[in-house]
PDB file of N, CA and C in Angstrom:
ATOM      1  N   LEU A  28       0.857  -1.223  -0.073  1.00  0.00           N
ATOM      2  CA  LEU A  28       0.078  -0.063  -0.010  1.00  0.00           C
ATOM      3  C   LEU A  28       0.841   1.271   0.048  1.00  0.00           C
ATOM      4  N   ARG A  29       0.477   2.172  -0.865  1.00  0.00           N
ATOM      5  CA  ARG A  29       1.191   3.306  -1.018  1.00  0.00           C
ATOM      6  C   ARG A  29       0.498   4.737  -0.881  1.00  0.00           C
ATOM      7  N   GLY A  30       0.930   5.584  -0.235  1.00  0.00           N
ATOM      8  CA  GLY A  30       0.109   6.849  -0.112  1.00  0.00           C
ATOM      9  C   GLY A  30       0.189   7.697  -1.312  1.00  0.00           C
ATOM     10  N   GLU A  31      -0.718   8.356  -1.887  1.00  0.00           N
ATOM     11  CA  GLU A  31      -0.624   9.111  -2.953  1.00  0.00           C
ATOM     12  C   GLU A  31      -1.255  10.529  -2.578  1.00  0.00           C
ATOM     13  N   SER A  32      -0.398  11.523  -2.692  1.00  0.00           N
ATOM     14  CA  SER A  32      -0.748  12.847  -2.100  1.00  0.00           C
ATOM     15  C   SER A  32      -0.978  13.818  -3.091  1.00  0.00           C
ATOM     16  N   ASP A  33      -0.918  13.358  -4.406  1.00  0.00           N
ATOM     17  CA  ASP A  33      -0.985  14.379  -5.409  1.00  0.00           C
ATOM     18  C   ASP A  33      -1.995  14.005  -6.468  1.00  0.00           C
ATOM     19  N   ILE A  34      -3.079  13.293  -6.101  1.00  0.00           N
ATOM     20  CA  ILE A  34      -4.295  12.847  -7.050  1.00  0.00           C
ATOM     21  C   ILE A  34      -4.876  14.162  -7.575  1.00  0.00           C
ATOM     22  N   ASP A  35      -4.889  14.223  -8.890  1.00  0.00           N
ATOM     23  CA  ASP A  35      -5.757  15.221  -9.579  1.00  0.00           C
ATOM     24  C   ASP A  35      -6.039  14.667 -10.876  1.00  0.00           C
ATOM     25  N   VAL A  36      -7.123  14.002 -11.055  1.00  0.00           N
ATOM     26  CA  VAL A  36      -7.595  13.343 -12.253  1.00  0.00           C
ATOM     27  C   VAL A  36      -9.062  13.862 -12.719  1.00  0.00           C
ATOM     28  N   THR A  37      -9.102  13.559 -14.036  1.00  0.00           N
ATOM     29  CA  THR A  37     -10.591  13.638 -14.529  1.00  0.00           C
ATOM     30  C   THR A  37     -10.886  12.423 -15.098  1.00  0.00           C
ATOM     31  N   GLY A  38     -12.170  11.902 -14.933  1.00  0.00           N
ATOM     32  CA  GLY A  38     -12.412  10.583 -15.488  1.00  0.00           C
ATOM     33  C   GLY A  38     -13.976  10.439 -15.583  1.00  0.00           C
ATOM     34  N   SER A  39     -14.528   9.292 -15.921  1.00  0.00           N
ATOM     35  CA  SER A  39     -15.807   9.007 -16.082  1.00  0.00           C
ATOM     36  C   SER A  39     -16.342   8.086 -14.862  1.00  0.00           C
ATOM     37  N   ILE A  40     -17.506   8.273 -14.547  1.00  0.00           N
ATOM     38  CA  ILE A  40     -18.052   7.438 -13.351  1.00  0.00           C
ATOM     39  C   ILE A  40     -18.461   6.135 -13.904  1.00  0.00           C
ATOM     40  N   VAL A  41     -18.025   5.038 -13.242  1.00  0.00           N
ATOM     41  CA  VAL A  41     -18.418   3.799 -13.743  1.00  0.00           C
ATOM     42  C   VAL A  41     -19.180   3.104 -12.581  1.00  0.00           C
ATOM     43  N   GLU A  42     -19.350   3.668 -11.420  1.00  0.00           N
ATOM     44  CA  GLU A  42     -20.256   3.017 -10.359  1.00  0.00           C
ATOM     45  C   GLU A  42     -20.746   4.145  -9.268  1.00  0.00           C
ATOM     46  N   LEU A  43     -21.946   4.133  -9.015  1.00  0.00           N
ATOM     47  CA  LEU A  43     -22.552   4.847  -7.987  1.00  0.00           C
ATOM     48  C   LEU A  43     -23.195   3.913  -7.015  1.00  0.00           C
ATOM     49  N   ARG A  44     -23.076   4.188  -5.665  1.00  0.00           N
ATOM     50  CA  ARG A  44     -23.920   3.180  -4.884  1.00  0.00           C
ATOM     51  C   ARG A  44     -24.197   4.066  -3.479  1.00  0.00           C
ATOM     52  N   SER A  45     -25.487   3.904  -3.006  1.00  0.00           N
ATOM     53  CA  SER A  45     -25.979   4.397  -1.821  1.00  0.00           C
ATOM     54  C   SER A  45     -27.134   3.965  -1.292  1.00  0.00           C
ATOM     55  N   ARG A  46     -27.091   3.782  -0.118  1.00  0.00           N
ATOM     56  CA  ARG A  46     -28.397   3.289   0.666  1.00  0.00           C
ATOM     57  C   ARG A  46     -29.182   4.441   1.041  1.00  0.00           C
ATOM     58  N   ASP A  47     -28.430   5.505   1.339  1.00  0.00           N
ATOM     59  CA  ASP A  47     -29.315   6.832   1.595  1.00  0.00           C
ATOM     60  C   ASP A  47     -28.561   7.989   1.061  1.00  0.00           C
ATOM     61  N   PRO A  48     -28.974   8.356  -0.177  1.00  0.00           N
ATOM     62  CA  PRO A  48     -28.398   9.615  -1.038  1.00  0.00           C
ATOM     63  C   PRO A  48     -28.350  10.797  -0.363  1.00  0.00           C
ATOM     64  N   GLU A  49     -29.168  10.986   0.788  1.00  0.00           N
ATOM     65  CA  GLU A  49     -29.031  12.298   1.761  1.00  0.00           C
ATOM     66  C   GLU A  49     -28.134  12.148   2.716  1.00  0.00           C
ATOM     67  N   GLY A  50     -27.446  11.063   3.003  1.00  0.00           N
ATOM     68  CA  GLY A  50     -26.470  10.873   3.995  1.00  0.00           C
ATOM     69  C   GLY A  50     -24.966  11.226   3.444  1.00  0.00           C
ATOM     70  N   ASP A  51     -24.090  10.741   4.384  1.00  0.00           N
ATOM     71  CA  ASP A  51     -22.868  11.179   4.062  1.00  0.00           C
ATOM     72  C   ASP A  51     -21.884   9.962   3.773  1.00  0.00           C
ATOM     73  N   LYS A  52     -22.535   8.763   3.442  1.00  0.00           N
ATOM     74  CA  LYS A  52     -21.819   7.533   3.251  1.00  0.00           C
ATOM     75  C   LYS A  52     -22.167   7.057   1.720  1.00  0.00           C
ATOM     76  N   ASN A  53     -21.808   7.750   0.691  1.00  0.00           N
ATOM     77  CA  ASN A  53     -22.227   7.362  -0.645  1.00  0.00           C
ATOM     78  C   ASN A  53     -20.791   7.092  -1.320  1.00  0.00           C
ATOM     79  N   HIS A  54     -20.990   5.920  -2.218  1.00  0.00           N
ATOM     80  CA  HIS A  54     -19.773   5.354  -2.811  1.00  0.00           C
ATOM     81  C   HIS A  54     -19.618   5.755  -4.299  1.00  0.00           C
ATOM     82  N   VAL A  55     -18.546   6.211  -4.804  1.00  0.00           N
ATOM     83  CA  VAL A  55     -18.453   6.408  -6.105  1.00  0.00           C
ATOM     84  C   VAL A  55     -17.138   5.708  -6.730  1.00  0.00           C
ATOM     85  N   CYS A  56     -17.116   5.282  -8.024  1.00  0.00           N
ATOM     86  CA  CYS A  56     -15.923   4.752  -8.531  1.00  0.00           C
ATOM     87  C   CYS A  56     -15.873   5.455  -9.918  1.00  0.00           C
ATOM     88  N   LEU A  57     -14.722   5.972 -10.209  1.00  0.00           N
ATOM     89  CA  LEU A  57     -14.442   6.405 -11.574  1.00  0.00           C
ATOM     90  C   LEU A  57     -13.169   5.915 -12.041  1.00  0.00           C
ATOM     91  N   VAL A  58     -13.076   5.948 -13.448  1.00  0.00           N
ATOM     92  CA  VAL A  58     -11.964   5.402 -14.159  1.00  0.00           C
ATOM     93  C   VAL A  58     -11.151   6.618 -14.958  1.00  0.00           C
ATOM     94  N   ALA A  59      -9.935   6.657 -14.669  1.00  0.00           N
ATOM     95  CA  ALA A  59      -9.201   7.741 -15.205  1.00  0.00           C
ATOM     96  C   ALA A  59      -7.784   7.297 -15.602  1.00  0.00           C
ATOM     97  N   ASN A  60      -7.048   8.139 -16.315  1.00  0.00           N
ATOM     98  CA  ASN A  60      -5.596   7.834 -16.555  1.00  0.00           C
ATOM     99  C   ASN A  60      -4.871   8.573 -15.480  1.00  0.00           C
ATOM    100  N   PHE A  61      -3.896   7.747 -14.926  1.00  0.00           N
ATOM    101  CA  PHE A  61      -3.091   8.224 -13.885  1.00  0.00           C
ATOM    102  C   PHE A  61      -1.710   7.830 -14.115  1.00  0.00           C
ATOM    103  N   TYR A  62      -0.875   8.623 -14.364  1.00  0.00           N
ATOM    104  CA  TYR A  62       0.545   8.421 -14.701  1.00  0.00           C
ATOM    105  C   TYR A  62       0.610   7.433 -15.802  1.00  0.00           C
ATOM    106  N   GLY A  63      -0.196   7.521 -16.935  1.00  0.00           N
ATOM    107  CA  GLY A  63      -0.299   6.662 -18.118  1.00  0.00           C
ATOM    108  C   GLY A  63      -1.128   5.503 -17.861  1.00  0.00           C
ATOM    109  N   ASP A  64      -1.678   5.089 -16.797  1.00  0.00           N
ATOM    110  CA  ASP A  64      -2.295   3.758 -16.655  1.00  0.00           C
ATOM    111  C   ASP A  64      -3.833   4.067 -16.495  1.00  0.00           C
ATOM    112  N   ARG A  65      -4.705   3.243 -16.750  1.00  0.00           N
ATOM    113  CA  ARG A  65      -5.974   3.296 -16.669  1.00  0.00           C
ATOM    114  C   ARG A  65      -6.224   2.798 -15.083  1.00  0.00           C
ATOM    115  N   VAL A  66      -6.681   3.627 -14.312  1.00  0.00           N
ATOM    116  CA  VAL A  66      -6.779   3.375 -12.946  1.00  0.00           C
ATOM    117  C   VAL A  66      -8.154   3.768 -12.459  1.00  0.00           C
ATOM    118  N   PHE A  67      -8.726   2.782 -11.481  1.00  0.00           N
ATOM    119  CA  PHE A  67     -10.029   2.963 -10.897  1.00  0.00           C
ATOM    120  C   PHE A  67      -9.837   3.738  -9.673  1.00  0.00           C
ATOM    121  N   PHE A  68     -10.664   4.715  -9.318  1.00  0.00           N
ATOM    122  CA  PHE A  68     -10.526   5.586  -8.071  1.00  0.00           C
ATOM    123  C   PHE A  68     -11.882   5.380  -7.424  1.00  0.00           C
ATOM    124  N   THR A  69     -11.836   5.181  -6.100  1.00  0.00           N
ATOM    125  CA  THR A  69     -13.236   4.843  -5.300  1.00  0.00           C
ATOM    126  C   THR A  69     -12.975   6.087  -4.072  1.00  0.00           C
ATOM    127  N   ALA A  70     -14.261   6.501  -3.750  1.00  0.00           N
ATOM    128  CA  ALA A  70     -14.334   7.580  -2.583  1.00  0.00           C
ATOM    129  C   ALA A  70     -15.620   7.406  -1.984  1.00  0.00           C
ATOM    130  N   THR A  71     -15.660   7.920  -0.795  1.00  0.00           N
ATOM    131  CA  THR A  71     -16.978   8.111  -0.002  1.00  0.00           C
ATOM    132  C   THR A  71     -17.268   9.525  -0.139  1.00  0.00           C
ATOM    133  N   LEU A  72     -18.527   9.688  -0.550  1.00  0.00           N
ATOM    134  CA  LEU A  72     -18.969  11.158  -0.694  1.00  0.00           C
ATOM    135  C   LEU A  72     -20.086  11.493   0.098  1.00  0.00           C
ATOM    136  N   ASN A  73     -20.163  12.945   0.352  1.00  0.00           N
ATOM    137  CA  ASN A  73     -21.205  13.415   1.195  1.00  0.00           C
ATOM    138  C   ASN A  73     -22.390  13.618   0.169  1.00  0.00           C
ATOM    139  N   ASN A  74     -23.493  14.032   0.552  1.00  0.00           N
ATOM    140  CA  ASN A  74     -24.644  14.093  -0.188  1.00  0.00           C
ATOM    141  C   ASN A  74     -24.479  15.259  -1.276  1.00  0.00           C
ATOM    142  N   ILE A  75     -23.854  16.185  -0.997  1.00  0.00           N
ATOM    143  CA  ILE A  75     -23.653  17.420  -2.087  1.00  0.00           C
ATOM    144  C   ILE A  75     -22.843  16.784  -3.145  1.00  0.00           C
ATOM    145  N   HIS A  76     -21.633  16.150  -2.948  1.00  0.00           N
ATOM    146  CA  HIS A  76     -20.716  15.618  -3.996  1.00  0.00           C
ATOM    147  C   HIS A  76     -21.472  14.409  -4.720  1.00  0.00           C
ATOM    148  N   TYR A  77     -22.133  13.489  -3.947  1.00  0.00           N
ATOM    149  CA  TYR A  77     -23.020  12.544  -4.612  1.00  0.00           C
ATOM    150  C   TYR A  77     -23.988  12.946  -5.544  1.00  0.00           C
ATOM    151  N   GLN A  78     -24.756  13.928  -5.281  1.00  0.00           N
ATOM    152  CA  GLN A  78     -25.533  14.549  -6.303  1.00  0.00           C
ATOM    153  C   GLN A  78     -24.954  15.090  -7.440  1.00  0.00           C
ATOM    154  N   ARG A  79     -23.798  15.767  -7.304  1.00  0.00           N
ATOM    155  CA  ARG A  79     -23.044  16.206  -8.272  1.00  0.00           C
ATOM    156  C   ARG A  79     -22.495  14.961  -9.268  1.00  0.00           C
ATOM    157  N   ALA A  80     -22.069  13.941  -8.597  1.00  0.00           N
ATOM    158  CA  ALA A  80     -21.819  12.739  -9.240  1.00  0.00           C
ATOM    159  C   ALA A  80     -22.935  11.947 -10.100  1.00  0.00           C
ATOM    160  N   VAL A  81     -24.012  11.986  -9.468  1.00  0.00           N
ATOM    161  CA  VAL A  81     -25.296  11.443 -10.176  1.00  0.00           C
ATOM    162  C   VAL A  81     -25.583  12.266 -11.425  1.00  0.00           C
ATOM    163  N   ASP A  82     -25.605  13.513 -11.304  1.00  0.00           N
ATOM    164  CA  ASP A  82     -25.863  14.581 -12.511  1.00  0.00           C
ATOM    165  C   ASP A  82     -24.759  14.353 -13.528  1.00  0.00           C
ATOM    166  N   ALA A  83     -23.697  14.202 -13.155  1.00  0.00           N
ATOM    167  CA  ALA A  83     -22.559  13.971 -14.182  1.00  0.00           C
ATOM    168  C   ALA A  83     -22.584  12.638 -14.779  1.00  0.00           C
ATOM    169  N   HIS A  84     -22.989  11.627 -14.126  1.00  0.00           N
ATOM    170  CA  HIS A  84     -23.158  10.259 -14.637  1.00  0.00           C
ATOM    171  C   HIS A  84     -24.376  10.211 -15.673  1.00  0.00           C
ATOM    172  N   ARG A  85     -25.356  11.033 -15.290  1.00  0.00           N
ATOM    173  CA  ARG A  85     -26.604  10.951 -16.181  1.00  0.00           C
ATOM    174  C   ARG A  85     -26.229  11.653 -17.425  1.00  0.00           C
ATOM    175  N   LEU A  86     -25.494  12.651 -17.291  1.00  0.00           N
ATOM    176  CA  LEU A  86     -25.218  13.721 -18.507  1.00  0.00           C
ATOM    177  C   LEU A  86     -24.008  13.209 -19.291  1.00  0.00           C
ATOM    178  N   LYS A  87     -23.471  12.043 -18.835  1.00  0.00           N
ATOM    179  CA  LYS A  87     -22.181  11.351 -19.272  1.00  0.00           C
ATOM    180  C   LYS A  87     -21.053  12.484 -19.422  1.00  0.00           C
ATOM    181  N   ARG A  88     -20.891  13.209 -18.370  1.00  0.00           N
ATOM    182  CA  ARG A  88     -19.871  14.198 -18.328  1.00  0.00           C
ATOM    183  C   ARG A  88     -18.720  13.561 -17.381  1.00  0.00           C
ATOM    184  N   GLY A  89     -17.462  14.122 -17.754  1.00  0.00           N
ATOM    185  CA  GLY A  89     -16.345  13.757 -16.800  1.00  0.00           C
ATOM    186  C   GLY A  89     -16.408  14.458 -15.490  1.00  0.00           C
ATOM    187  N   ILE A  90     -15.722  13.884 -14.389  1.00  0.00           N
ATOM    188  CA  ILE A  90     -15.733  14.531 -13.214  1.00  0.00           C
ATOM    189  C   ILE A  90     -14.249  14.755 -12.800  1.00  0.00           C
ATOM    190  N   ARG A  91     -14.018  15.628 -12.103  1.00  0.00           N
ATOM    191  CA  ARG A  91     -12.551  15.991 -11.618  1.00  0.00           C
ATOM    192  C   ARG A  91     -12.463  15.767 -10.155  1.00  0.00           C
ATOM    193  N   LEU A  92     -11.545  14.990  -9.868  1.00  0.00           N
ATOM    194  CA  LEU A  92     -11.336  14.389  -8.525  1.00  0.00           C
ATOM    195  C   LEU A  92      -9.817  14.882  -7.992  1.00  0.00           C
ATOM    196  N   SER A  93      -9.600  15.468  -6.913  1.00  0.00           N
ATOM    197  CA  SER A  93      -8.416  15.790  -6.413  1.00  0.00           C
ATOM    198  C   SER A  93      -8.307  15.520  -4.934  1.00  0.00           C
ATOM    199  N   GLY A  94      -7.143  15.091  -4.342  1.00  0.00           N
ATOM    200  CA  GLY A  94      -7.072  14.724  -2.965  1.00  0.00           C
ATOM    201  C   GLY A  94      -5.928  13.914  -2.677  1.00  0.00           C
ATOM    202  N   LYS A  95      -5.978  13.398  -1.646  1.00  0.00           N
ATOM    203  CA  LYS A  95      -5.009  12.297  -1.071  1.00  0.00           C
ATOM    204  C   LYS A  95      -5.644  10.927  -1.020  1.00  0.00           C
ATOM    205  N   GLY A  96      -4.912   9.892  -1.216  1.00  0.00           N
ATOM    206  CA  GLY A  96      -5.477   8.558  -1.259  1.00  0.00           C
ATOM    207  C   GLY A  96      -4.417   7.495  -0.887  1.00  0.00           C
ATOM    208  N   ILE A  97      -4.938   6.264  -0.992  1.00  0.00           N
ATOM    209  CA  ILE A  97      -4.046   5.048  -0.830  1.00  0.00           C
ATOM    210  C   ILE A  97      -4.274   4.225  -2.004  1.00  0.00           C
ATOM    211  N   ARG A  98      -2.953   3.717  -2.646  1.00  0.00           N
ATOM    212  CA  ARG A  98      -3.009   2.784  -3.804  1.00  0.00           C
ATOM    213  C   ARG A  98      -3.166   1.396  -3.273  1.00  0.00           C
ATOM    214  N   LEU A  99      -4.252   0.878  -3.550  1.00  0.00           N
ATOM    215  CA  LEU A  99      -4.636  -0.632  -3.248  1.00  0.00           C
ATOM    216  C   LEU A  99      -4.205  -1.467  -4.417  1.00  0.00           C
ATOM    217  N   LYS A 100      -4.423  -2.733  -4.441  1.00  0.00           N
ATOM    218  CA  LYS A 100      -4.036  -3.738  -5.278  1.00  0.00           C
ATOM    219  C   LYS A 100      -4.623  -3.245  -6.720  1.00  0.00           C
ATOM    220  N   THR A 101      -5.996  -3.024  -6.786  1.00  0.00           N
ATOM    221  CA  THR A 101      -6.677  -2.856  -8.091  1.00  0.00           C
ATOM    222  C   THR A 101      -7.163  -1.370  -8.208  1.00  0.00           C
ATOM    223  N   GLN A 102      -6.910  -0.511  -7.147  1.00  0.00           N
ATOM    224  CA  GLN A 102      -7.595   0.830  -7.266  1.00  0.00           C
ATOM    225  C   GLN A 102      -6.862   1.799  -6.285  1.00  0.00           C
ATOM    226  N   VAL A 103      -7.220   3.081  -6.500  1.00  0.00           N
ATOM    227  CA  VAL A 103      -6.631   3.988  -5.557  1.00  0.00           C
ATOM    228  C   VAL A 103      -7.912   4.442  -4.722  1.00  0.00           C
ATOM    229  N   ARG A 104      -7.962   4.236  -3.452  1.00  0.00           N
ATOM    230  CA  ARG A 104      -8.997   4.867  -2.527  1.00  0.00           C
ATOM    231  C   ARG A 104      -8.602   6.170  -2.083  1.00  0.00           C
ATOM    232  N   VAL A 105      -9.595   7.260  -2.647  1.00  0.00           N
ATOM    233  CA  VAL A 105      -9.213   8.604  -2.158  1.00  0.00           C
ATOM    234  C   VAL A 105     -10.015   8.812  -0.792  1.00  0.00           C
ATOM    235  N   THR A 106      -9.174   9.155   0.101  1.00  0.00           N
ATOM    236  CA  THR A 106      -9.458   9.253   1.620  1.00  0.00           C
ATOM    237  C   THR A 106      -9.671  10.782   1.897  1.00  0.00           C
ATOM    238  N   GLU A 107      -9.201  11.619   1.201  1.00  0.00           N
ATOM    239  CA  GLU A 107      -9.321  13.098   1.585  1.00  0.00           C
ATOM    240  C   GLU A 107      -9.505  13.842   0.292  1.00  0.00           C
ATOM    241  N   ILE A 108     -10.760  14.285   0.091  1.00  0.00           N
ATOM    242  CA  ILE A 108     -11.211  14.867  -1.171  1.00  0.00           C
ATOM    243  C   ILE A 108     -10.907  16.459  -1.046  1.00  0.00           C
ATOM    244  N   SER A 109     -10.193  16.982  -1.974  1.00  0.00           N
ATOM    245  CA  SER A 109     -10.148  18.573  -1.975  1.00  0.00           C
ATOM    246  C   SER A 109     -10.971  19.277  -3.079  1.00  0.00           C
ATOM    247  N   VAL A 110     -11.103  18.395  -4.105  1.00  0.00           N
ATOM    248  CA  VAL A 110     -11.825  18.977  -5.194  1.00  0.00           C
ATOM    249  C   VAL A 110     -12.779  17.886  -5.876  1.00  0.00           C
ATOM    250  N   PHE A 111     -13.950  18.083  -6.045  1.00  0.00           N
ATOM    251  CA  PHE A 111     -14.992  17.196  -6.607  1.00  0.00           C
ATOM    252  C   PHE A 111     -16.005  17.981  -7.575  1.00  0.00           C
ATOM    253  N   GLU A 112     -15.546  17.964  -8.869  1.00  0.00           N
ATOM    254  CA  GLU A 112     -16.467  18.942  -9.691  1.00  0.00           C
ATOM    255  C   GLU A 112     -16.560  18.341 -11.134  1.00  0.00           C
TER     256      GLU A 112
END
């Protein structure tokens, strides 16, 4: 596991999951190029960011994600989000 402190990617949303979209435990997965590789990024979103993700997914728009994360075996888990637009 390796910490990533300079995550700044724009990608497309491939998964949205929430039991309570009004809550603060909403899951998003997006795919983006990261240092030349196609990488999956997952994050837990609050309700404002989650609604932004739902709208972007519906309109097939890209989403920009910046922050700090942890590189896992098959993905990067973003633990601190600084930009989600």
